[in-house]
Every structure is written in C-alpha cells, then in structure tokens.
PDB file of C-alpha atoms and ligand atoms in Angstrom:
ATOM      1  CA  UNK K 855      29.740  -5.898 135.267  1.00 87.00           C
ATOM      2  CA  UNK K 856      27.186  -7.892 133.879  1.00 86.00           C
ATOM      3  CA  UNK K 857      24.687  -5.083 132.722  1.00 87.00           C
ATOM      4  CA  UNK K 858      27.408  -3.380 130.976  1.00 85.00           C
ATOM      5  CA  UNK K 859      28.507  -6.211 128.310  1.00 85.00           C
ATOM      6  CA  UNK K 860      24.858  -7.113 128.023  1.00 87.00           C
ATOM      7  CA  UNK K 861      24.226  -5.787 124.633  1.00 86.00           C
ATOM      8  CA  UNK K 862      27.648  -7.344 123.149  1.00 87.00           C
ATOM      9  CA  UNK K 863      27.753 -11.043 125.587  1.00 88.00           C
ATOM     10  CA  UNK K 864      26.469 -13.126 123.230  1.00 89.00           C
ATOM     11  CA  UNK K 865      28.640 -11.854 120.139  1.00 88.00           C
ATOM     12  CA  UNK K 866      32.088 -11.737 122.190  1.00 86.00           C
ATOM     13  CA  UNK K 867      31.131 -15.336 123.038  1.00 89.00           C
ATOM     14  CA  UNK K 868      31.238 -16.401 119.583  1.00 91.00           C
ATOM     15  CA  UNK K 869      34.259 -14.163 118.621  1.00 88.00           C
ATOM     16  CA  UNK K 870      36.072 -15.481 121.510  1.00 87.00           C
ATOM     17  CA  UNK K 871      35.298 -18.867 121.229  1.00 89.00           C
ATOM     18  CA  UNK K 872      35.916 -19.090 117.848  1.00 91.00           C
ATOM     19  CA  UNK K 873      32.485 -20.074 117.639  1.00 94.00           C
ATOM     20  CA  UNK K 874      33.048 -23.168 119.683  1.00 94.00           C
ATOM     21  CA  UNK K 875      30.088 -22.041 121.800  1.00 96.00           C
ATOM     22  CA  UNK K 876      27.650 -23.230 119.663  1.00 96.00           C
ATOM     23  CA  UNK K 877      28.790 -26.687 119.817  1.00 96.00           C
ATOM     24  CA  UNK K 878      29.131 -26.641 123.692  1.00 97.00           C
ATOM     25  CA  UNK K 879      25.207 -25.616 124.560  1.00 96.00           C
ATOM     26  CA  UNK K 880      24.363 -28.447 121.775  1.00 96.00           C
ATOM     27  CA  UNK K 881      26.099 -30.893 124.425  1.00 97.00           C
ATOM     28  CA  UNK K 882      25.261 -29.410 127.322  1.00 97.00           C
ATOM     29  CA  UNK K 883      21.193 -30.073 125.883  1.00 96.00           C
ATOM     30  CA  UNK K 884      21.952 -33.415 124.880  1.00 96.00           C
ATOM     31  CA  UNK K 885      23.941 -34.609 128.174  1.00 96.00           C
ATOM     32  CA  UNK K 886      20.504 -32.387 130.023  1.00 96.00           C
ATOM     33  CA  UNK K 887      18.235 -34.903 128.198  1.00 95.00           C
ATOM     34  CA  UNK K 888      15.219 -32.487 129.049  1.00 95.00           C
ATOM     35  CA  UNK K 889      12.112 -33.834 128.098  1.00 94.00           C
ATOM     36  CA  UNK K 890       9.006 -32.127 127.020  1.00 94.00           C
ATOM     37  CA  UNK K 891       7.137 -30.715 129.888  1.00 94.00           C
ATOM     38  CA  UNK K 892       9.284 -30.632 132.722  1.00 97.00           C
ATOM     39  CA  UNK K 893      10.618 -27.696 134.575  1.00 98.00           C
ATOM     40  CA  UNK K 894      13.883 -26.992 134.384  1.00 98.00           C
ATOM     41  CA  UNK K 895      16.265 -23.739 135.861  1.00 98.00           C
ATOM     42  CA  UNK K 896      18.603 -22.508 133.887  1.00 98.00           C
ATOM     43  CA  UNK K 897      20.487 -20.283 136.570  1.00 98.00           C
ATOM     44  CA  UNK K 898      22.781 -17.204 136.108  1.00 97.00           C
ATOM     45  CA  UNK K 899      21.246 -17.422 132.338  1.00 97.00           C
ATOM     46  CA  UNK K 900      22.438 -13.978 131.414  1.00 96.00           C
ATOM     47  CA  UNK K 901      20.968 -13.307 127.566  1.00 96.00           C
ATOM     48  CA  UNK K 902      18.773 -16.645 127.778  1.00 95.00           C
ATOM     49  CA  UNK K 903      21.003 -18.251 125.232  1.00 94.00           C
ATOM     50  CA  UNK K 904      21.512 -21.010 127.378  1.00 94.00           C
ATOM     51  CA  UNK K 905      18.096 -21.668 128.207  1.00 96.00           C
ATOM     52  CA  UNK K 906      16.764 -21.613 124.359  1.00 94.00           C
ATOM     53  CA  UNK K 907      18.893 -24.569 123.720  1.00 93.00           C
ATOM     54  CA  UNK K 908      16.927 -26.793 126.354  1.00 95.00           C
ATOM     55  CA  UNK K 909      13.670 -25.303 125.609  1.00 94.00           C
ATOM     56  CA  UNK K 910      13.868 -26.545 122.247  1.00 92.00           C
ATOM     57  CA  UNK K 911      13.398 -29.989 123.898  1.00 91.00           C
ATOM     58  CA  UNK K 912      10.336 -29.332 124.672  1.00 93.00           C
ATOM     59  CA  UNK K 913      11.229 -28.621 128.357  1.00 95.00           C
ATOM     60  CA  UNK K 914       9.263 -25.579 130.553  1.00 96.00           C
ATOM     61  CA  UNK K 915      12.187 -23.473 131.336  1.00 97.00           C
ATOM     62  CA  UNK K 916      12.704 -20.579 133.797  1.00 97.00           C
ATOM     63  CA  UNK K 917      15.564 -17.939 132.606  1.00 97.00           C
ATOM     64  CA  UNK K 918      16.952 -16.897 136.108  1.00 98.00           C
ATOM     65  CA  UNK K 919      19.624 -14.367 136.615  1.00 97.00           C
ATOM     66  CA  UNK K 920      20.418 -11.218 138.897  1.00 97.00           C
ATOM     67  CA  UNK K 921      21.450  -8.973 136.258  1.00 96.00           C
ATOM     68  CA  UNK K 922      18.738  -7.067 135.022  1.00 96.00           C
ATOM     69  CA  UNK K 923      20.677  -6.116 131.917  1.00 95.00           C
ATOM     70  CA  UNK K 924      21.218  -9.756 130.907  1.00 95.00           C
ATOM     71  CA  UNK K 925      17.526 -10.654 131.365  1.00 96.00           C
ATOM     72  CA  UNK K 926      16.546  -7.551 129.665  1.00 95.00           C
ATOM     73  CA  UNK K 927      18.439  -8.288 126.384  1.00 95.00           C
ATOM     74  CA  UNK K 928      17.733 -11.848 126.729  1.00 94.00           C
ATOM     75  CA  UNK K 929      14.158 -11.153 126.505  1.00 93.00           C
ATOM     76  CA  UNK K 930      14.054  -9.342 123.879  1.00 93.00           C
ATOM     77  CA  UNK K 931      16.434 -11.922 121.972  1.00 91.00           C
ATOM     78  CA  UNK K 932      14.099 -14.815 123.381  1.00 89.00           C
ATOM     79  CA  UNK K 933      11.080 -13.475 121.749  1.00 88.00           C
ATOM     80  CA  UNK K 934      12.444 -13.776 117.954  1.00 88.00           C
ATOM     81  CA  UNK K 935      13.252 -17.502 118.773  1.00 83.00           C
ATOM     82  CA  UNK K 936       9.471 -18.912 117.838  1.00 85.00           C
ATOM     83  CA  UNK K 937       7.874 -21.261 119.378  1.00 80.00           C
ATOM     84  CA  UNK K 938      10.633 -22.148 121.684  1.00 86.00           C
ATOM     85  CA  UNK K 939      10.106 -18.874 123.356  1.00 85.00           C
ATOM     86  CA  UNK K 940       6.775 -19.430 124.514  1.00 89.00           C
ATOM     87  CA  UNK K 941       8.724 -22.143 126.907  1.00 93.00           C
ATOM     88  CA  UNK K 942      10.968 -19.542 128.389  1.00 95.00           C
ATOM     89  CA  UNK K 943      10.067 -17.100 131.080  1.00 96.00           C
ATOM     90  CA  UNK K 944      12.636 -14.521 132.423  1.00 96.00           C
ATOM     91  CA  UNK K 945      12.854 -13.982 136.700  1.00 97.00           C
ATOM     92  CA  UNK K 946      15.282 -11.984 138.161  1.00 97.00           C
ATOM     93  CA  UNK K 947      16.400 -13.510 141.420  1.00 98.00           C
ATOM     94  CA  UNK K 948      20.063 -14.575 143.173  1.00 98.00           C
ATOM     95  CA  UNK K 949      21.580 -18.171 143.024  1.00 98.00           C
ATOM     96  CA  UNK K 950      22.397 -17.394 146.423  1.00 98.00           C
ATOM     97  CA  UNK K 951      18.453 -17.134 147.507  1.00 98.00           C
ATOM     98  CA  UNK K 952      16.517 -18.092 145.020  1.00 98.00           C
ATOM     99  CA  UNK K 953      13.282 -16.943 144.725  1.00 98.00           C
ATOM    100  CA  UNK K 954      11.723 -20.613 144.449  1.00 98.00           C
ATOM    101  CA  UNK K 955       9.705 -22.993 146.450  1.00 98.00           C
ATOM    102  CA  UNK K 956      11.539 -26.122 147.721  1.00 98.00           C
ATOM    103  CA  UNK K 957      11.413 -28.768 144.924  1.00 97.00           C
ATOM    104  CA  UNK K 958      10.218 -27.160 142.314  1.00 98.00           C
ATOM    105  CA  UNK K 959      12.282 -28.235 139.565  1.00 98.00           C
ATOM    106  CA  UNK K 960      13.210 -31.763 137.466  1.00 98.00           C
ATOM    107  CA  UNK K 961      16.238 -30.348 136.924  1.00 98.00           C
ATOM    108  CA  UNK K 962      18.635 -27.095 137.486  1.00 98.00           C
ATOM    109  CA  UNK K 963      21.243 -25.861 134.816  1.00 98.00           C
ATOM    110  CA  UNK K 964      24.159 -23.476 135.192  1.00 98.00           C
ATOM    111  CA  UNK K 965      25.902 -22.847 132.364  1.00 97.00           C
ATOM    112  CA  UNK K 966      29.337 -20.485 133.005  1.00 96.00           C
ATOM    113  CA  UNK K 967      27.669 -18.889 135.721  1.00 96.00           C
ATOM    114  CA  UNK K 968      28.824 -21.131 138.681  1.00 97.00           C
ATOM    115  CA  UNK K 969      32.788 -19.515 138.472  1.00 96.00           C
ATOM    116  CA  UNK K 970      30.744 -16.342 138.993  1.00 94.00           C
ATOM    117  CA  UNK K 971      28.712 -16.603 141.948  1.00 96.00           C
ATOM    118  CA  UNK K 972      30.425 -15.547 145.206  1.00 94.00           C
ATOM    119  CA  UNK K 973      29.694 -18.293 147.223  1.00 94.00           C
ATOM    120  CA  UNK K 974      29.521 -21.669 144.870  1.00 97.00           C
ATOM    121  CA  UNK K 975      29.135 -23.910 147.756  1.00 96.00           C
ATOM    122  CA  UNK K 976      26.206 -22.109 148.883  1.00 97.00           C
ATOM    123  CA  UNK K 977      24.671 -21.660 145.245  1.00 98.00           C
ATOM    124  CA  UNK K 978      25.050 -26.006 144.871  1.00 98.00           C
ATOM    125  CA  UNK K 979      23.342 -25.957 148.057  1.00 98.00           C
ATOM    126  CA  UNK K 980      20.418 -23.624 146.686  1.00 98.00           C
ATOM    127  CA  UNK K 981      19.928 -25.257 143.766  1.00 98.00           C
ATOM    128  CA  UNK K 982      19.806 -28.682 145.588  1.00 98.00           C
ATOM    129  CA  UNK K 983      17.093 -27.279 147.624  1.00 98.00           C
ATOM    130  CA  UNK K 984      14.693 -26.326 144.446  1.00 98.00           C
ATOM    131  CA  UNK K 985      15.358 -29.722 143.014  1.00 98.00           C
ATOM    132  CA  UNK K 986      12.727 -32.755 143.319  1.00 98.00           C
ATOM    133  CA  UNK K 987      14.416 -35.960 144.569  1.00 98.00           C
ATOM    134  CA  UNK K 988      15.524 -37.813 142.243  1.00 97.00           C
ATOM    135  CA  UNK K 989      16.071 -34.521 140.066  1.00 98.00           C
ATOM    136  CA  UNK K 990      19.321 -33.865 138.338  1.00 98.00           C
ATOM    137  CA  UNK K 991      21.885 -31.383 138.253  1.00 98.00           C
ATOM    138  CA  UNK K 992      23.752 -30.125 135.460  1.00 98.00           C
ATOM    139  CA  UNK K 993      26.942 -27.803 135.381  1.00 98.00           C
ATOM    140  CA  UNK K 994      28.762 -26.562 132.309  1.00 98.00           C
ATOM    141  CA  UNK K 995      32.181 -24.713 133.307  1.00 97.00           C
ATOM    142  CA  UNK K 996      35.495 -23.528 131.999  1.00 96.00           C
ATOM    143  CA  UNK K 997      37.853 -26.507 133.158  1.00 96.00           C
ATOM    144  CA  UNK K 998      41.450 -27.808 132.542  1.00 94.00           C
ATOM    145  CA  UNK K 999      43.179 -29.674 129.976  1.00 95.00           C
ATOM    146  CA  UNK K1000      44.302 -32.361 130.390  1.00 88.00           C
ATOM    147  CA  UNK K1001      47.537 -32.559 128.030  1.00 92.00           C
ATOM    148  CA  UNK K1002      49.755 -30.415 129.713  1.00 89.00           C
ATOM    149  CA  UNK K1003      51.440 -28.701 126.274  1.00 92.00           C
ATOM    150  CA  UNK K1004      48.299 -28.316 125.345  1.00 94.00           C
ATOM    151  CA  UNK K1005      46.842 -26.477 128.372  1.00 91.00           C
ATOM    152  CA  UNK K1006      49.919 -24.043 128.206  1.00 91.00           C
ATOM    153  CA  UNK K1007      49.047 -23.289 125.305  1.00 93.00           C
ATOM    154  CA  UNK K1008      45.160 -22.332 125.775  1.00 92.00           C
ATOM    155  CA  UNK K1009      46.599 -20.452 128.981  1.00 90.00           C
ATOM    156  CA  UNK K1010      48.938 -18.321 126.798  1.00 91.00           C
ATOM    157  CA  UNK K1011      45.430 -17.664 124.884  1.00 91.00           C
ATOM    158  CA  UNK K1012      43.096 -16.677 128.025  1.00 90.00           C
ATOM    159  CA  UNK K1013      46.376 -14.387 128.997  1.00 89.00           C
ATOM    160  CA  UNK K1014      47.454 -12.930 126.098  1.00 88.00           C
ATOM    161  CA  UNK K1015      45.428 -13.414 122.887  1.00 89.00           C
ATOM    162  CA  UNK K1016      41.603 -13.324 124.617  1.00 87.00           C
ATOM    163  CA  UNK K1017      42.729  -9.784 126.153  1.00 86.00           C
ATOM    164  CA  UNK K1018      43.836  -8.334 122.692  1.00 87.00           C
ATOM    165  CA  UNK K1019      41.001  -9.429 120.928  1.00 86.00           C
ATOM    166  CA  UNK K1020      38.535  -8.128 123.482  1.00 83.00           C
ATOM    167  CA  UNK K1021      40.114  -4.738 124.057  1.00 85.00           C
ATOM    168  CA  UNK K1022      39.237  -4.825 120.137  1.00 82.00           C
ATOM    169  CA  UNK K1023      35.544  -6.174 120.014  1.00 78.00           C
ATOM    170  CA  UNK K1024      34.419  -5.395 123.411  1.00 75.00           C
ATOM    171  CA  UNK K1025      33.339  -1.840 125.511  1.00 78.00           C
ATOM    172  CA  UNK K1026      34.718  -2.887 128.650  1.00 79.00           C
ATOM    173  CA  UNK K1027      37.590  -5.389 128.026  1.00 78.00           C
ATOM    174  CA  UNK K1028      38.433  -5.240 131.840  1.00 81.00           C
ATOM    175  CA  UNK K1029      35.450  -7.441 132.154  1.00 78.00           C
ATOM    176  CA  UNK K1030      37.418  -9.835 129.738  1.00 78.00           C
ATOM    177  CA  UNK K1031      40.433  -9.566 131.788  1.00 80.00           C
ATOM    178  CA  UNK K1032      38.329 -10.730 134.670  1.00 83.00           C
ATOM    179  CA  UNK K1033      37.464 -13.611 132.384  1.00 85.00           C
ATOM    180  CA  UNK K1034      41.152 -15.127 132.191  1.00 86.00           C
ATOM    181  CA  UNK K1035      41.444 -14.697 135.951  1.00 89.00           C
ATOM    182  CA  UNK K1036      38.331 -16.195 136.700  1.00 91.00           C
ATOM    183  CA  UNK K1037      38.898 -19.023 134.371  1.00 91.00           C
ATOM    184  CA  UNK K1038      42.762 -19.776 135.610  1.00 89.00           C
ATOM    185  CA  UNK K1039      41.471 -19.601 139.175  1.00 91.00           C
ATOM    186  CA  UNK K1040      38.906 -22.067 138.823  1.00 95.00           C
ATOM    187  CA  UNK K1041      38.491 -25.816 140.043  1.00 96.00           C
ATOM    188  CA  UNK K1042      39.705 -28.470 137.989  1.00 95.00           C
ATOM    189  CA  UNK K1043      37.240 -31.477 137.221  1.00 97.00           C
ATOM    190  CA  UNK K1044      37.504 -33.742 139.902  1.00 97.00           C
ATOM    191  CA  UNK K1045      37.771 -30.995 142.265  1.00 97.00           C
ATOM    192  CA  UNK K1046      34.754 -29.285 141.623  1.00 98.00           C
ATOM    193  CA  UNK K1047      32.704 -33.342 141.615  1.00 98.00           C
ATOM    194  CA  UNK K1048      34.249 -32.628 145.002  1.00 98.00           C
ATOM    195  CA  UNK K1049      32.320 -29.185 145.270  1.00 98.00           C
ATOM    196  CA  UNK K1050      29.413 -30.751 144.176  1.00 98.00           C
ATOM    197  CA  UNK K1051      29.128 -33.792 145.944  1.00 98.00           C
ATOM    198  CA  UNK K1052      30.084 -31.607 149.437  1.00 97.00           C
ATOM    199  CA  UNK K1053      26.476 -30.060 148.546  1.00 97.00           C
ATOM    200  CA  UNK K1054      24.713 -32.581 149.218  1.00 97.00           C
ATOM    201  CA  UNK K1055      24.347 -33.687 145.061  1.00 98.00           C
ATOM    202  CA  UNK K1056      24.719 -37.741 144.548  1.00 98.00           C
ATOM    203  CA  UNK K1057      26.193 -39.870 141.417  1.00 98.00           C
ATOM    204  CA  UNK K1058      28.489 -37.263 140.161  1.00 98.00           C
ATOM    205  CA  UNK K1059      29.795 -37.469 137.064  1.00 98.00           C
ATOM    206  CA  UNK K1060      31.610 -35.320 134.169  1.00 98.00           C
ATOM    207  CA  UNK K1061      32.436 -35.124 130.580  1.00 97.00           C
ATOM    208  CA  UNK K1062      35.287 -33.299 129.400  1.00 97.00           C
ATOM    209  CA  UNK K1063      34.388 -30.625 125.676  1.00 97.00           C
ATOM    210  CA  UNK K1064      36.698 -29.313 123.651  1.00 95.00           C
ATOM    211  CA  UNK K1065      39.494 -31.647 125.489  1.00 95.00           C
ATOM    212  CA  UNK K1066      38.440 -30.118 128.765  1.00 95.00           C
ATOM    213  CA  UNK K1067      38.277 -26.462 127.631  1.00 96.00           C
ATOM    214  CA  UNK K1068      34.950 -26.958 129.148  1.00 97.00           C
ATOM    215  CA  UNK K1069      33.628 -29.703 131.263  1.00 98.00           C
ATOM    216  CA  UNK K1070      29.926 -30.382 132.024  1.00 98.00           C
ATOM    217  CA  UNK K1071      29.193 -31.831 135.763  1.00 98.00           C
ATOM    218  CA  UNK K1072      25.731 -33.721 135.936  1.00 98.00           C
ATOM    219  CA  UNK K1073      24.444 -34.583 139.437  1.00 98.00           C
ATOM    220  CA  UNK K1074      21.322 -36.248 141.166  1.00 98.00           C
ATOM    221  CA  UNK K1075      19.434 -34.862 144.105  1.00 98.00           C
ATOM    222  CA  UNK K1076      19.182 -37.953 146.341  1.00 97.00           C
ATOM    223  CA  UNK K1077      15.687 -39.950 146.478  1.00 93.00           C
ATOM    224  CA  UNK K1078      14.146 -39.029 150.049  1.00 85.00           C
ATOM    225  CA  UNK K1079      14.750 -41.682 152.550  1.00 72.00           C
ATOM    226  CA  UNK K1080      11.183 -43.757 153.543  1.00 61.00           C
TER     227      UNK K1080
HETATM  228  C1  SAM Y2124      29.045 -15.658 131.891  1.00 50.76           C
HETATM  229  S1  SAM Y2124      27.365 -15.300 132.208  1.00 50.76           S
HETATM  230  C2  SAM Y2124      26.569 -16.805 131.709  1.00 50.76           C
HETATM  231  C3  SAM Y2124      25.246 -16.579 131.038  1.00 50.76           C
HETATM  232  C4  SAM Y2124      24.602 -17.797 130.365  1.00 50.76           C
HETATM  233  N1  SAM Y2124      24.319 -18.865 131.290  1.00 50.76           N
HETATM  234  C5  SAM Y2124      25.426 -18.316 129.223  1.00 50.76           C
HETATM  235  O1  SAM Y2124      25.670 -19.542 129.157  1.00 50.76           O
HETATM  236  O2  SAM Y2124      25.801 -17.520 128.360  1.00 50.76           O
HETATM  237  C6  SAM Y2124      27.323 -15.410 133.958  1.00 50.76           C
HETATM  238  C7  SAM Y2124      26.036 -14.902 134.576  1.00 50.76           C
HETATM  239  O3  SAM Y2124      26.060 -15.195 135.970  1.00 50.76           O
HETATM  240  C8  SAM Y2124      25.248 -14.222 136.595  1.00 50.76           C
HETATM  241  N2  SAM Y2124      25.441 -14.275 138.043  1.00 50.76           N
HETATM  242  C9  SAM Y2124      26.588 -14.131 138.742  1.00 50.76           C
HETATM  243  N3  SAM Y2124      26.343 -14.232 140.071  1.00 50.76           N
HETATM  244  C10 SAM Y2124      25.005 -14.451 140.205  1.00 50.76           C
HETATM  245  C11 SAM Y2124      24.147 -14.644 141.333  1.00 50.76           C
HETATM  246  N4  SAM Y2124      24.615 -14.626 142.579  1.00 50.76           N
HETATM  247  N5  SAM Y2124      22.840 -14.853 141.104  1.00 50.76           N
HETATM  248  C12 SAM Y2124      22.347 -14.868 139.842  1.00 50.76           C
HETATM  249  N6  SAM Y2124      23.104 -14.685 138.742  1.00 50.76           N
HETATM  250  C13 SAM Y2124      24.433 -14.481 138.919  1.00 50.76           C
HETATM  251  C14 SAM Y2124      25.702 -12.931 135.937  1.00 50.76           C
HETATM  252  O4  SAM Y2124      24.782 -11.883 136.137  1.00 50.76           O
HETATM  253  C15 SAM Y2124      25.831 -13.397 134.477  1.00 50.76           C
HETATM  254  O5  SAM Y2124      24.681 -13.113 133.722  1.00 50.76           O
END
C-alpha cells in the first residue's frame, strides 16, 4: 500500500492535515532532544521526512522502513535537504526484525508508523532490544481527544471529510480510507503507556498535540542491573 502513495505521501499529509504536520515533527524533535552525534532510528520512516527533522539536531540518523517505495522517494527527497542529509542513511529492514545489532542506538523514533505494524507489541519489543540502556524511546501517534464534542467532531472529519478530500488529491484513496479505520481503531493514550510499558520500556510518559489529535509517547530502556 505503501509503495503506491509513495510519490504523493508527503503532499496528502500536508493537504490533510491542514498543514498541521509541520508543527507536529517540530515537537516530536524538540520532546526527542537529539543531540549532535548520537544514533538515533527513526523506524517505519516512509519518505524520510521524519527523520530530517531530528537530523537537523545534529543527530546520526538511520531512515528505516520496509517499503522500498517510501525509502526510494525519501532518498531522493533527502538528498536536496543539505547538509542535514549527509546525517541520514536509508536501510530497508522490518520493525518486526530489525536488521540491527543489540544496543545500537541512543534512541529509537516511530513516527505514525507504530498503528501500522502488525504486531506493535512485538515491534516495542524490537526496538527495546536495539536500544542502549538508559536509551530512550519516542512514539508519535494518532490519539484521542479528550473533549468529547470535540472528538466527535474530528471523527466526523477522519469519516467523512478526510475520504472526500482524498478521493480528490490522492491515486488510491482506499489507502485513505484505511487511514480513518486505522486511526478510530487505535489505542488511546494511557492505553498504549500500557503497550509500551508491557514491552519492557520504563518512565513512560506522554504529551498530548493538537489537543490529542496526536500524542507523542517517550520511554526509557531500563539501566542494566549490576
Ligand atoms: C504513515 S507512514 C509514516 C512515515 C513517516 N514516519 C512519517 O512520519 O511520515 C507508515 C510507514 O510504516 C511502514 N511500515 C509499516 N509496517 C512496517 C514494518 N513492519 N516494518 C517497517 N516499516 C513498516 C510503512 O511502510 C510506511 O512507510
């Protein structure tokens, strides 16, 4: 599904998020706090947009996704981004077995990939594994509002106007009708810290974006016992 909205992702992101996007990976970076040097994985990173905006920090950053599409376009986007490109490399590989030593990482990103992967538990637990102790974990998901009249409403808009518009701007809206479901279906904040924490992650916490359009989960790999 994946390889087929490749070429369009990125755009249909900002159509459909009203350009709200944007805003979200500049939070997601800041709540990262990736420093120069270390090594982070951005998983399920599709185009690489979501890896650019930690690279900028500085941070060594390793674009990981299994859809050869995404990577494919990414790369090509990556390149025009500077500098900041020189920081990104592109490996194809699932979150479900990831083709990484143990520990290899100060810290792992997913950003809209987790609802995705068949298997979340298993993915937490995989990216827990390529963590250092002491390493963090950070999530950034579709979540739930928590003003009710105001969650109806954004539902009426994944079911109804998100649809419209992407049978519109998009080549295959049922991939955009997979979107809503995917999104309505999900875990709710505290349930997925639930998810997270079940993995074997430690100090979970979240922050809600956008009200809780979107919330980002950050984690901690535990320190190794002496
Ligand atoms: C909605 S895109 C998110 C891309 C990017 N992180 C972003 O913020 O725009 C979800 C990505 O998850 C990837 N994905 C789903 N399951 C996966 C798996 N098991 N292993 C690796 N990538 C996966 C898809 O190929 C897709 O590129």
């Amino acid at each position: 599904m994946f390889d087929a909205l490749a070429v369009r992702y990125d755009l249909l992101n900002d159509i459909l998020s009203m350009g709200q996007v944007r805003l979200w990976r500049r939070a997601v970076a800041r709540i990262a706090g990736a420093r120069a040097g270390e090594r982070v994985l951005d998983l399920a990173a599709g185009t690489g947009t979501s890896t650019l905006a930690f690279a900028a920090s500085g941070a060594n950053c390793v674009a990981c996704d299994f859809s050869l599409g995404m990577l494919q376009v990414g790369k090509a986007q990556v390149s025009k981004a500077g500098a900041t490109a020189g920081r990104v490399s592109f490996v194809g590989g699932d979150a479900l077995r990831l083709p990484f030593r143990d520990r290899a990482f100060d810290a792992v990103t997913i950003s809209f990939g987790l609802r995705n992967v068949a298997g979340a538990r298993d993915a937490l637990a995989e990216m827990l594994r390529v963590t250092r102790p002491g390493g963090r974990l950070v999530v950034c998901e579709f979540s739930t509002i928590a003003v009710a009249p105001l969650d109806m409403l954004y539902r009426r808009y994944l079911t109804s106007v998100l649809p419209a518009v992407a049978r519109r701007a998009a080549r295959n809206p049922e991939a955009y009708e997979y979107l809503s479901e995917s999104i309505a279906d999900w875990p709710g904040q505290r349930e997925l810290a639930g998810l997270i924490r079940a993995a074997g992650w430690s100090a979970v916490r979240w922050r809600d974006l956008s009200l809780g359009v979107v919330a980002v989960h950050v984690a901690r790999r535990p320190e190794d016992r002496a």
